[in-house]
Coordinates of N, CA and C and ligand atoms in Angstrom, one line a residue:
X1 N 42.2 21.1 40.2 CA 43.0 21.0 39.0 C 43.6 22.3 38.5
X2 N 42.7 23.4 38.5 CA 43.3 24.7 38.3 C 43.1 25.5 39.6
X3 N 44.2 26.2 40.0 CA 44.0 27.1 41.2 C 44.7 28.4 40.8
X4 N 44.0 29.5 41.0 CA 44.6 30.8 40.8 C 44.4 31.5 42.1
X5 N 45.5 32.0 42.6 CA 45.5 32.6 44.0 C 46.1 34.0 44.0
X6 N 45.3 35.0 44.1 CA 45.8 36.4 44.2 C 46.6 36.8 43.0
X7 N 46.1 36.5 41.8 CA 46.9 36.9 40.6 C 46.6 38.3 40.2
X8 N 47.7 39.1 40.1 CA 47.6 40.4 39.5 C 48.5 40.5 38.4
X9 N 48.2 41.3 37.4 CA 49.1 41.4 36.2 C 49.0 42.8 35.6
X10 N 50.1 43.3 35.1 CA 50.2 44.6 34.3 C 51.1 44.4 33.2
X11 N 50.7 45.0 32.0 CA 51.6 44.9 30.9 C 52.7 46.0 31.0
X12 N 54.0 45.6 31.0 CA 55.1 46.5 31.1 C 54.9 47.3 32.4
X13 N 55.0 48.6 32.3 CA 54.8 49.4 33.6 C 53.4 50.1 33.6
X14 N 52.5 49.5 32.8 CA 51.1 50.1 32.7 C 50.3 49.8 34.0
X15 N 49.0 50.1 33.9 CA 48.1 49.9 35.0 C 47.8 48.4 35.2
X16 N 47.3 48.0 36.3 CA 47.0 46.6 36.6 C 45.8 46.2 35.7
X17 N 46.0 45.1 35.0 CA 44.9 44.6 34.1 C 44.2 43.4 34.7
X18 N 44.9 42.7 35.6 CA 44.2 41.7 36.5 C 44.5 42.1 37.9
X19 N 43.5 42.1 38.8 CA 43.6 42.5 40.2 C 43.2 41.5 41.1
X20 N 44.2 40.8 41.8 CA 43.9 39.9 42.9 C 42.8 38.9 42.5
X21 N 43.1 38.2 41.4 CA 42.1 37.2 40.9 C 42.3 35.9 41.5
X22 N 41.3 35.3 42.1 CA 41.4 34.0 42.7 C 40.2 33.1 42.4
X23 N 40.5 31.9 41.9 CA 39.4 30.9 41.7 C 40.0 29.5 41.6
X24 N 39.1 28.5 41.7 CA 39.6 27.2 41.5 C 38.6 26.5 40.5
X25 N 39.1 25.6 39.8 CA 38.3 24.8 38.8 C 38.6 23.3 39.0
X26 N 37.5 22.5 39.2 CA 37.7 21.1 39.4 C 37.7 20.3 38.1
X27 N 38.2 19.1 38.2 CA 38.2 18.3 37.0 C 36.8 18.1 36.5
X28 N 36.7 18.3 35.1 CA 35.4 18.1 34.5 C 34.5 19.3 34.4
X29 N 34.9 20.4 35.1 CA 34.1 21.6 35.1 C 34.2 22.4 33.9
X30 N 33.2 23.1 33.5 CA 33.2 24.1 32.4 C 32.8 25.4 33.0
X31 N 33.7 26.4 32.8 CA 33.5 27.7 33.4 C 33.5 28.8 32.4
X32 N 32.5 29.6 32.3 CA 32.5 30.8 31.4 C 33.2 32.0 32.2
X33 N 34.1 32.7 31.4 CA 34.7 33.9 31.9 C 34.1 35.0 31.1
X34 N 33.2 35.8 31.7 CA 32.5 36.8 30.9 C 32.8 38.2 31.4
X35 N 32.7 39.1 30.5 CA 33.0 40.5 30.9 C 33.1 41.4 29.7
X36 N 33.0 42.7 29.8 CA 33.1 43.6 28.6 C 34.5 43.6 28.0
X37 N 34.6 44.2 26.9 CA 35.9 44.4 26.2 C 36.8 45.1 27.2
X38 N 38.1 44.6 27.3 CA 39.1 45.2 28.2 C 39.0 44.7 29.6
X39 N 38.1 43.8 29.9 CA 37.9 43.3 31.3 C 39.2 42.5 31.8
X40 N 39.9 42.0 30.8 CA 41.1 41.2 31.2 C 40.9 39.7 30.9
X41 N 39.9 39.3 30.2 CA 39.6 37.9 29.9 C 40.8 37.2 29.2
X42 N 41.2 37.9 28.0 CA 42.3 37.3 27.2 C 43.6 37.2 28.1
X43 N 43.8 38.3 28.8 CA 45.0 38.4 29.6 C 45.0 37.2 30.6
X44 N 43.9 36.9 31.2 CA 43.8 35.8 32.2 C 44.1 34.5 31.5
X45 N 43.5 34.3 30.3 CA 43.8 33.0 29.6 C 45.3 32.9 29.3
X46 N 45.9 34.0 28.8 CA 47.3 34.0 28.5 C 48.2 33.8 29.7
X47 N 47.8 34.3 30.8 CA 48.6 34.0 32.1 C 48.5 32.5 32.4
X48 N 47.2 31.9 32.3 CA 47.1 30.5 32.6 C 47.9 29.6 31.7
X49 N 48.0 30.1 30.4 CA 48.7 29.2 29.4 C 50.2 29.4 29.5
X50 N 50.7 30.3 30.3 CA 52.1 30.5 30.4 C 52.7 31.4 29.3
X51 N 51.8 32.1 28.6 CA 52.2 32.9 27.5 C 52.7 34.3 28.1
X52 N 52.0 34.8 29.1 CA 52.5 36.0 29.7 C 53.2 35.6 31.0
X53 N 54.2 36.4 31.4 CA 55.0 36.1 32.6 C 54.3 36.4 33.9
X54 N 54.1 35.4 34.6 CA 53.4 35.5 36.0 C 54.4 35.1 37.0
X55 N 54.3 35.7 38.2 CA 55.2 35.2 39.3 C 54.9 33.8 39.7
X56 N 55.9 33.1 40.2 CA 55.6 31.7 40.7 C 54.6 31.7 41.9
X57 N 53.9 30.7 42.0 CA 53.0 30.5 43.2 C 51.6 31.1 43.1
X58 N 51.3 31.7 41.9 CA 50.0 32.3 41.8 C 49.0 31.3 41.0
X59 N 49.5 30.5 40.2 CA 48.7 29.6 39.3 C 49.2 28.2 39.4
X60 N 48.3 27.3 39.6 CA 48.6 25.8 39.4 C 47.7 25.2 38.3
X61 N 48.3 24.6 37.4 CA 47.5 23.8 36.4 C 47.9 22.3 36.7
X62 N 47.1 21.6 37.5 CA 47.5 20.3 38.0 C 48.7 20.5 38.8
X63 N 49.8 19.8 38.5 CA 51.0 19.9 39.3 C 52.0 21.0 38.7
X64 N 51.5 21.7 37.7 CA 52.4 22.6 37.0 C 52.1 24.1 37.4
X65 N 53.2 24.9 37.4 CA 53.1 26.3 37.8 C 53.6 27.1 36.5
X66 N 52.7 27.8 35.8 CA 53.1 28.5 34.6 C 54.2 29.6 35.0
X67 N 54.3 30.0 36.2 CA 55.3 31.0 36.6 C 56.7 30.4 36.8
X68 N 56.8 29.1 36.6 CA 58.1 28.4 36.8 C 58.6 28.0 35.4
X69 N 59.7 28.4 35.0 CA 60.1 28.2 33.6 C 60.2 26.7 33.3
X70 N 60.7 25.9 34.2 CA 60.8 24.5 34.0 C 59.4 23.8 33.8
X71 N 58.4 24.4 34.3 CA 57.0 23.8 34.2 C 56.4 24.3 32.9
X72 N 56.8 25.5 32.5 CA 56.1 26.2 31.4 C 56.1 25.3 30.1
X73 N 57.2 24.7 29.8 CA 57.3 24.0 28.5 C 56.6 22.7 28.6
X74 N 56.1 22.3 29.8 CA 55.4 21.0 29.9 C 53.9 21.3 29.8
X75 N 53.5 22.6 29.8 CA 52.0 22.9 29.8 C 51.3 22.5 28.6
X76 N 51.9 22.6 27.3 CA 51.1 22.2 26.2 C 50.6 20.8 26.2
X77 N 51.2 19.9 26.9 CA 50.7 18.5 27.0 C 49.4 18.5 27.8
X78 N 49.2 19.5 28.6 CA 48.0 19.4 29.6 C 47.0 20.5 29.3
X79 N 47.3 21.5 28.5 CA 46.5 22.6 28.3 C 46.5 23.1 26.9
X80 N 45.3 23.3 26.3 CA 45.2 23.8 24.9 C 44.5 25.1 24.9
X81 N 45.1 26.0 24.1 CA 44.5 27.4 24.0 C 44.0 27.6 22.6
X82 N 42.7 28.0 22.5 CA 42.1 28.4 21.2 C 42.0 29.9 21.1
X83 N 42.7 30.5 20.1 CA 42.7 31.9 20.0 C 41.4 32.4 19.4
X84 N 41.1 33.7 19.6 CA 39.9 34.4 19.1 C 39.9 34.2 17.6
X85 N 41.0 34.4 16.9 CA 41.1 34.4 15.5 C 41.8 33.1 15.0
X86 N 41.1 32.2 14.4 CA 41.8 30.9 14.1 C 43.0 31.1 13.1
X87 N 42.9 32.2 12.3 CA 44.0 32.5 11.4 C 45.4 32.6 12.2
X88 N 45.3 33.0 13.4 CA 46.5 33.1 14.2 C 47.1 31.7 14.6
X89 N 46.2 30.7 14.5 CA 46.5 29.4 15.0 C 46.9 28.4 13.9
X90 N 46.4 28.7 12.6 CA 46.6 27.7 11.5 C 47.7 28.2 10.6
X91 N 48.9 27.6 10.7 CA 50.0 28.1 10.0 C 50.7 27.2 9.0
X92 N 50.1 26.0 8.9 CA 50.8 25.0 8.1 C 50.1 24.9 6.7
X93 N 50.8 24.2 5.7 CA 50.2 24.2 4.4 C 48.9 23.4 4.2
X94 N 48.7 22.4 5.1 CA 47.5 21.6 5.0 C 46.9 21.4 6.4
X95 N 45.6 21.1 6.4 CA 44.9 20.9 7.7 C 45.5 19.8 8.5
X96 N 45.8 18.7 7.8 CA 46.4 17.6 8.5 C 47.7 17.9 9.2
X97 N 48.6 18.7 8.5 CA 49.9 19.1 9.1 C 49.7 20.0 10.3
X98 N 48.6 20.8 10.1 CA 48.3 21.7 11.3 C 47.9 21.0 12.5
X99 N 47.0 20.0 12.3 CA 46.5 19.2 13.4 C 47.6 18.4 14.0
X100 N 48.6 17.9 13.2 CA 49.6 17.1 13.7 C 50.8 17.8 14.4
X101 N 50.8 19.2 14.1 CA 51.9 19.9 14.6 C 52.1 19.8 16.1
X102 N 51.0 20.0 16.9 CA 51.2 20.0 18.4 C 51.7 18.6 18.9
X103 N 51.0 17.5 18.5 CA 51.4 16.2 18.9 C 52.9 15.9 18.5
X104 N 53.3 16.3 17.3 CA 54.6 16.0 16.8 C 55.6 16.8 17.7
X105 N 55.2 18.0 18.1 CA 56.1 18.8 18.9 C 56.3 18.3 20.3
X106 N 55.3 17.5 20.7 CA 55.4 16.8 22.0 C 56.3 15.6 22.0
X107 N 56.8 15.3 20.8 CA 57.7 14.2 20.6 C 57.1 12.8 20.7
X108 N 55.8 12.7 20.5 CA 55.2 11.4 20.5 C 55.6 10.6 19.3
X109 N 55.5 9.2 19.4 CA 55.9 8.4 18.3 C 54.9 8.7 17.1
X110 N 55.4 8.5 15.9 CA 54.6 8.8 14.7 C 53.2 8.1 14.7
X111 N 53.2 6.8 15.1 CA 52.0 6.0 15.0 C 51.0 6.6 16.0
X112 N 51.4 7.0 17.1 CA 50.5 7.7 18.1 C 50.0 9.0 17.6
X113 N 50.9 9.8 17.0 CA 50.5 11.1 16.4 C 49.4 10.8 15.3
X114 N 49.7 9.8 14.5 CA 48.7 9.5 13.4 C 47.3 9.2 13.9
X115 N 47.3 8.3 15.0 CA 46.1 7.9 15.6 C 45.3 9.1 16.2
X116 N 46.0 10.0 16.9 CA 45.4 11.1 17.5 C 44.9 12.1 16.5
X117 N 45.7 12.3 15.4 CA 45.3 13.2 14.4 C 44.0 12.7 13.7
X118 N 44.0 11.4 13.4 CA 42.8 10.8 12.7 C 41.5 11.0 13.6
X119 N 41.7 10.7 14.9 CA 40.6 10.8 15.8 C 40.1 12.3 15.9
X120 N 41.1 13.2 16.0 CA 40.7 14.6 16.2 C 40.0 15.1 14.9
X121 N 40.4 14.7 13.8 CA 39.8 15.1 12.5 C 38.3 14.5 12.4
X122 N 38.2 13.3 12.8 CA 36.9 12.7 12.9 C 35.9 13.4 13.8
X123 N 36.4 13.6 15.0 CA 35.7 14.2 16.1 C 35.1 15.6 15.7
X124 N 36.0 16.4 14.9 CA 35.6 17.7 14.5 C 34.9 17.8 13.2
X125 N 34.7 16.6 12.6 CA 34.0 16.6 11.3 C 34.8 17.1 10.1
X126 N 36.1 17.0 10.2 CA 36.9 17.6 9.1 C 37.4 16.5 8.1
X127 N 36.8 15.3 8.3 CA 37.2 14.3 7.3 C 36.9 14.7 5.9
X128 N 37.9 14.5 5.0 CA 37.8 15.0 3.6 C 38.4 16.3 3.4
X129 N 38.7 17.0 4.5 CA 39.4 18.3 4.3 C 40.9 18.3 4.7
X130 N 41.4 17.1 5.0 CA 42.7 17.0 5.5 C 43.8 17.7 4.6
X131 N 43.6 17.6 3.3 CA 44.6 18.2 2.4 C 44.4 19.6 2.0
X132 N 43.3 20.2 2.5 CA 43.0 21.6 2.2 C 44.0 22.6 2.8
X133 N 44.1 23.7 2.2 CA 44.9 24.8 2.7 C 44.1 25.5 3.8
X134 N 44.6 25.5 5.1 CA 43.8 26.0 6.2 C 43.2 27.4 6.0
X135 N 44.0 28.3 5.4 CA 43.4 29.7 5.3 C 42.4 29.9 4.2
X136 N 42.2 28.8 3.5 CA 41.1 28.8 2.5 C 39.8 28.2 3.0
X137 N 39.8 27.8 4.2 CA 38.6 27.1 4.8 C 37.6 28.2 5.2
X138 N 36.3 27.8 5.4 CA 35.3 28.8 5.9 C 35.7 29.1 7.4
X139 N 35.0 30.1 7.9 CA 35.2 30.4 9.3 C 35.0 29.3 10.3
X140 N 33.9 28.6 10.1 CA 33.5 27.4 10.9 C 34.5 26.3 10.8
X141 N 35.0 26.0 9.5 CA 35.9 25.0 9.3 C 37.3 25.3 10.0
X142 N 37.6 26.6 9.9 CA 38.9 27.0 10.5 C 38.8 26.8 12.0
X143 N 37.7 27.2 12.6 CA 37.6 27.0 14.1 C 37.7 25.5 14.4
X144 N 37.0 24.7 13.6 CA 37.1 23.2 13.9 C 38.5 22.7 13.7
X145 N 39.2 23.3 12.7 CA 40.6 22.8 12.5 C 41.5 23.2 13.7
X146 N 41.3 24.4 14.2 CA 42.0 24.9 15.4 C 41.7 24.0 16.6
X147 N 40.4 23.6 16.7 CA 40.0 22.7 17.8 C 40.7 21.3 17.6
X148 N 40.7 20.9 16.4 CA 41.3 19.5 16.1 C 42.7 19.5 16.5
X149 N 43.5 20.6 16.2 CA 44.9 20.7 16.6 C 45.1 20.6 18.1
X150 N 44.1 21.1 18.9 CA 44.2 21.1 20.3 C 43.7 19.7 20.8
X151 N 42.6 19.2 20.3 CA 42.1 17.9 20.7 C 43.1 16.8 20.5
X152 N 43.9 16.9 19.4 CA 44.9 15.9 19.1 C 45.9 15.7 20.2
X153 N 46.1 16.8 21.0 CA 47.1 16.6 22.1 C 46.4 16.1 23.4
X154 N 45.1 15.9 23.3 CA 44.3 15.4 24.4 C 44.6 16.1 25.7
X155 N 44.5 17.4 25.8 CA 44.8 18.1 27.0 C 43.7 18.0 28.0
X156 N 44.0 18.1 29.3 CA 43.0 18.0 30.3 C 42.2 19.3 30.4
X157 N 42.9 20.4 29.9 CA 42.3 21.7 30.1 C 42.2 22.4 28.7
X158 N 41.0 22.9 28.4 CA 40.9 23.7 27.1 C 40.6 25.2 27.5
X159 N 41.3 26.1 27.0 CA 41.1 27.5 27.2 C 40.6 28.1 25.9
X160 N 39.4 28.7 25.8 CA 38.9 29.2 24.6 C 38.6 30.7 24.7
X161 N 39.1 31.5 23.8 CA 39.0 32.9 23.8 C 38.0 33.3 22.7
X162 N 36.8 33.8 23.1 CA 35.8 34.2 22.2 C 35.6 33.2 21.1
X163 N 35.3 31.9 21.4 CA 35.3 30.9 20.4 C 34.2 31.0 19.3
X164 N 33.1 31.8 19.6 CA 32.1 31.9 18.6 C 32.3 33.1 17.6
X165 N 33.4 33.8 17.8 CA 33.7 35.0 17.0 C 33.8 34.5 15.5
X166 N 33.3 35.3 14.6 CA 33.3 35.0 13.2 C 32.5 33.8 12.7
X167 N 31.7 33.2 13.6 CA 31.0 32.0 13.2 C 29.5 32.3 12.8
X168 N 29.0 31.7 11.8 CA 27.6 31.8 11.4 C 26.8 30.9 12.4
X169 N 25.5 31.0 12.4 CA 24.7 30.2 13.4 C 24.9 28.7 13.3
X170 N 25.1 28.2 12.1 CA 25.3 26.7 12.0 C 26.7 26.3 12.6
X171 N 27.7 27.1 12.2 CA 29.0 26.8 12.7 C 29.1 27.0 14.3
X172 N 28.3 28.0 14.7 CA 28.3 28.2 16.2 C 27.6 27.0 16.9
X173 N 26.6 26.5 16.3 CA 25.9 25.4 16.9 C 26.8 24.1 16.9
X174 N 27.5 23.9 15.8 CA 28.5 22.8 15.8 C 29.5 22.9 16.9
X175 N 30.0 24.2 17.1 CA 31.0 24.5 18.1 C 30.4 24.1 19.5
X176 N 29.2 24.5 19.7 CA 28.6 24.3 21.1 C 28.5 22.7 21.3
X177 N 28.1 22.0 20.2 CA 28.0 20.6 20.4 C 29.4 20.0 20.7
X178 N 30.4 20.4 19.9 CA 31.8 19.9 20.1 C 32.3 20.2 21.6
X179 N 32.0 21.4 22.0 CA 32.5 21.8 23.4 C 31.7 20.9 24.4
X180 N 30.4 20.7 24.2 CA 29.7 19.9 25.2 C 30.1 18.4 25.2
X181 N 30.7 18.0 24.1 CA 31.1 16.6 24.0 C 32.5 16.4 24.6
X182 N 33.3 17.5 24.7 CA 34.6 17.4 25.2 C 34.6 17.2 26.7
X183 N 35.2 16.1 27.2 CA 35.0 15.8 28.6 C 35.9 16.6 29.6
X184 N 37.0 17.3 29.1 CA 37.9 17.9 30.0 C 37.4 19.2 30.6
X185 N 38.3 19.9 31.4 CA 38.0 21.2 31.9 C 38.0 22.2 30.7
X186 N 37.0 23.1 30.7 CA 36.9 24.2 29.7 C 36.8 25.5 30.4
X187 N 37.6 26.5 30.0 CA 37.4 27.9 30.4 C 37.0 28.6 29.1
X188 N 35.8 29.2 29.1 CA 35.4 29.8 27.8 C 35.2 31.3 28.1
X189 N 36.1 32.1 27.5 CA 36.0 33.5 27.7 C 35.3 34.2 26.6
X190 N 34.6 35.3 27.0 CA 33.9 36.1 25.9 C 32.7 36.8 26.4
X191 N 32.0 37.4 25.4 CA 30.7 38.1 25.8 C 29.6 37.5 25.1
X192 N 29.7 36.2 24.5 CA 28.6 35.5 24.0 C 28.0 34.7 25.1
X193 N 27.1 35.4 25.9 CA 26.6 34.8 27.1 C 25.7 33.6 26.8
X194 N 25.1 33.7 25.6 CA 24.2 32.5 25.2 C 25.1 31.3 25.1
X195 N 26.2 31.4 24.5 CA 27.1 30.3 24.3 C 27.6 29.8 25.7
X196 N 27.9 30.7 26.6 CA 28.3 30.3 27.9 C 27.2 29.6 28.6
X197 N 26.0 30.1 28.4 CA 24.8 29.5 29.0 C 24.6 28.0 28.6
X198 N 24.9 27.8 27.3 CA 24.7 26.5 26.7 C 25.9 25.5 26.9
X199 N 27.0 26.0 27.5 CA 28.2 25.1 27.6 C 28.8 25.1 29.0
X200 N 28.4 26.0 29.9 CA 29.1 26.1 31.2 C 28.1 26.1 32.3
X201 N 28.2 25.3 33.3 CA 27.3 25.4 34.5 C 27.7 26.5 35.5
X202 N 29.0 27.0 35.3 CA 29.4 28.0 36.2 C 30.0 29.2 35.4
X203 N 29.8 30.4 35.9 CA 30.3 31.6 35.2 C 31.0 32.5 36.2
X204 N 32.1 33.1 35.7 CA 32.8 34.1 36.5 C 32.7 35.4 35.7
X205 N 32.3 36.5 36.4 CA 32.1 37.8 35.8 C 33.3 38.6 36.2
X206 N 34.0 39.1 35.1 CA 35.2 39.9 35.3 C 35.0 41.3 34.8
X207 N 35.4 42.3 35.5 CA 35.3 43.7 35.1 C 36.5 44.4 35.6
X208 N 37.1 45.2 34.7 CA 38.3 46.0 35.1 C 39.3 45.1 35.9
X209 N 39.5 43.9 35.4 CA 40.5 43.0 35.9 C 40.2 42.3 37.3
X210 N 39.0 42.6 37.8 CA 38.6 42.0 39.1 C 37.4 41.1 38.9
X211 N 37.3 40.0 39.8 CA 36.1 39.2 39.7 C 35.0 39.9 40.5
X212 N 33.9 40.1 39.8 CA 32.7 40.7 40.3 C 31.8 39.6 40.9
X213 N 31.7 38.5 40.3 CA 30.9 37.4 40.8 C 31.4 36.1 40.2
X214 N 31.1 35.0 41.0 CA 31.5 33.6 40.6 C 30.4 32.7 41.1
X215 N 29.5 32.2 40.2 CA 28.3 31.6 40.6 C 27.8 30.6 39.5
X216 N 26.9 29.7 39.9 CA 26.3 28.9 38.8 C 25.7 29.8 37.7
X217 N 25.9 29.3 36.5 CA 25.5 30.1 35.3 C 24.0 30.6 35.4
X218 N 23.1 29.6 35.8 CA 21.7 30.0 35.8 C 21.4 31.1 36.8
X219 N 22.3 31.3 37.8 CA 22.1 32.4 38.7 C 22.7 33.7 38.2
X220 N 24.0 33.6 37.9 CA 24.8 34.8 37.5 C 24.2 35.4 36.1
X221 N 23.9 34.5 35.2 CA 23.5 35.0 33.9 C 22.1 35.5 33.8
X222 N 21.4 35.3 35.0 CA 20.0 35.9 35.0 C 20.0 37.2 35.8
X223 N 21.2 37.6 36.3 CA 21.3 38.8 37.1 C 21.6 40.1 36.3
X224 N 20.5 40.6 35.7 CA 20.7 41.9 34.9 C 21.4 43.0 35.7
X225 N 21.1 43.0 37.1 CA 21.7 44.0 37.9 C 23.2 43.9 38.0
X226 N 23.8 42.7 37.7 CA 25.2 42.6 37.7 C 25.8 42.7 36.3
X227 N 25.0 42.2 35.3 CA 25.5 42.2 33.9 C 25.4 43.5 33.3
X228 N 24.3 44.2 33.5 CA 24.1 45.5 32.7 C 25.2 46.6 33.0
X229 N 25.6 46.7 34.3 CA 26.7 47.7 34.5 C 28.0 47.4 33.8
X230 N 28.1 46.1 33.4 CA 29.3 45.7 32.6 C 29.0 45.7 31.1
X231 N 27.9 46.2 30.7 CA 27.6 46.3 29.3 C 27.1 44.9 28.7
X232 N 26.7 44.0 29.6 CA 26.2 42.7 29.1 C 24.7 42.5 29.4
X233 N 24.2 41.5 28.7 CA 22.7 41.3 28.8 C 22.4 39.9 29.2
X234 N 21.3 39.7 29.9 CA 20.9 38.3 30.2 C 20.6 37.6 28.8
X235 N 21.2 36.4 28.6 CA 21.0 35.7 27.4 C 19.6 35.5 27.0
X236 N 19.3 35.5 25.7 CA 17.9 35.4 25.2 C 17.3 34.1 25.7
X237 N 18.0 33.0 25.6 CA 17.4 31.7 26.0 C 17.0 31.7 27.5
X238 N 17.8 32.3 28.3 CA 17.6 32.3 29.7 C 16.4 33.2 30.0
X239 N 16.2 34.3 29.3 CA 15.0 35.1 29.4 C 13.8 34.4 29.1
X240 N 13.9 33.5 28.1 CA 12.7 32.7 27.6 C 12.6 31.4 28.4
X241 N 13.6 31.1 29.3 CA 13.5 29.9 30.1 C 13.7 28.6 29.3
X242 N 14.6 28.7 28.3 CA 14.8 27.5 27.4 C 15.9 26.7 28.0
X243 N 15.7 26.1 29.2 CA 16.7 25.3 29.9 C 17.1 24.1 29.2
X244 N 16.1 23.5 28.3 CA 16.4 22.2 27.7 C 17.6 22.3 26.7
X245 N 17.9 23.6 26.3 CA 19.0 23.7 25.3 C 20.4 23.5 26.0
X246 N 20.4 23.2 27.3 CA 21.7 23.1 28.0 C 22.1 21.6 28.0
X247 N 21.4 20.7 27.4 CA 21.8 19.3 27.5 C 23.2 19.1 27.1
X248 N 23.9 18.2 27.9 CA 25.2 17.8 27.5 C 26.3 18.7 28.1
X249 N 26.0 19.8 28.7 CA 27.1 20.6 29.2 C 27.5 20.1 30.6
X250 N 28.7 20.5 31.0 CA 29.3 20.1 32.3 C 29.5 21.2 33.2
Ligands
LIG1 P1 39.4 41.3 27.2 O1 39.9 40.0 26.7 O2 38.5 41.2 28.4 O3 38.8 42.2 26.1 P2 42.2 42.0 27.5 O4 42.8 41.0 28.4 O5 42.4 41.8 26.0 O6 40.6 42.1 27.8 O7 42.7 43.5 27.8 C1 42.7 44.0 29.1 C2 43.4 45.3 29.2 O8 44.8 45.0 28.9 C3 42.9 46.3 28.1 O9 42.9 47.5 28.7 C4 43.9 46.2 27.0 O10 44.1 47.4 26.4 C5 45.2 45.9 27.8 N1 46.2 45.1 27.0 C6 45.9 43.9 26.3 N2 47.0 43.5 25.7 C7 48.0 44.4 25.9 C8 49.3 44.5 25.5 N3 49.9 43.6 24.8 N4 50.0 45.6 26.0 C9 49.5 46.5 26.7 N5 48.2 46.5 27.2 C10 47.4 45.4 26.7

């Protein structure tokens, strides 16, 4: 479903930020993309989402190539991106309008949009907050509103950049549950390795723009010898052997 083959990327004429990155993701897989600050995680997600210019032939999202301009505008129907900071994503006067924006933009009939918006609001537990001003919501509610906007488009692929940033423990727990309930492909970038452990069976370790390891999460996330040189630590739950907390992940 996702294929990345020999992807390198540099901003303007700067140094390479991604170096010969290759991996594939199958339908239904959830994959953590972990690495220290500056490793290239956000850049990789932005390349996959067609936000940054990549050469043709390096990335496939299903039958679409983000490097081909004719394919790029079709991506939002298949792929949803959740930004680090939900304030960057919530721009409309009410939660409902924000959630409806994506589906309306895809040109779907109003009745279909209404049905998808209602379902996304229910799924994310935002019922009752539809008419609230998004930027007055709590951090957890904002994250759920951003997720609802993406869920409403029913993409096959979700890209999430540091999704637990700014969340308190309860909101983070809600987020983990929502992610584990979502059936599509998920790529979850960040350095919250405990969240990755609870949501992804596979993890890719990125450092200085290159893939250092790509392995089942239980193997990679217990490798202190790989994680510590990247400034990361074996997640607490994994150290304690709390494997039961992974129920529901794909
Ligand atoms: P991560 O998400 O792993 O923290 P990023 O993808 O944000 O890493 O950044 C990777 C590298 O690219 C960093 O060195 C960062 O300074 C650089 N970078 C990110 N965005 C830009 C930009 N818009 N222009 C120039 N350099 C950038």
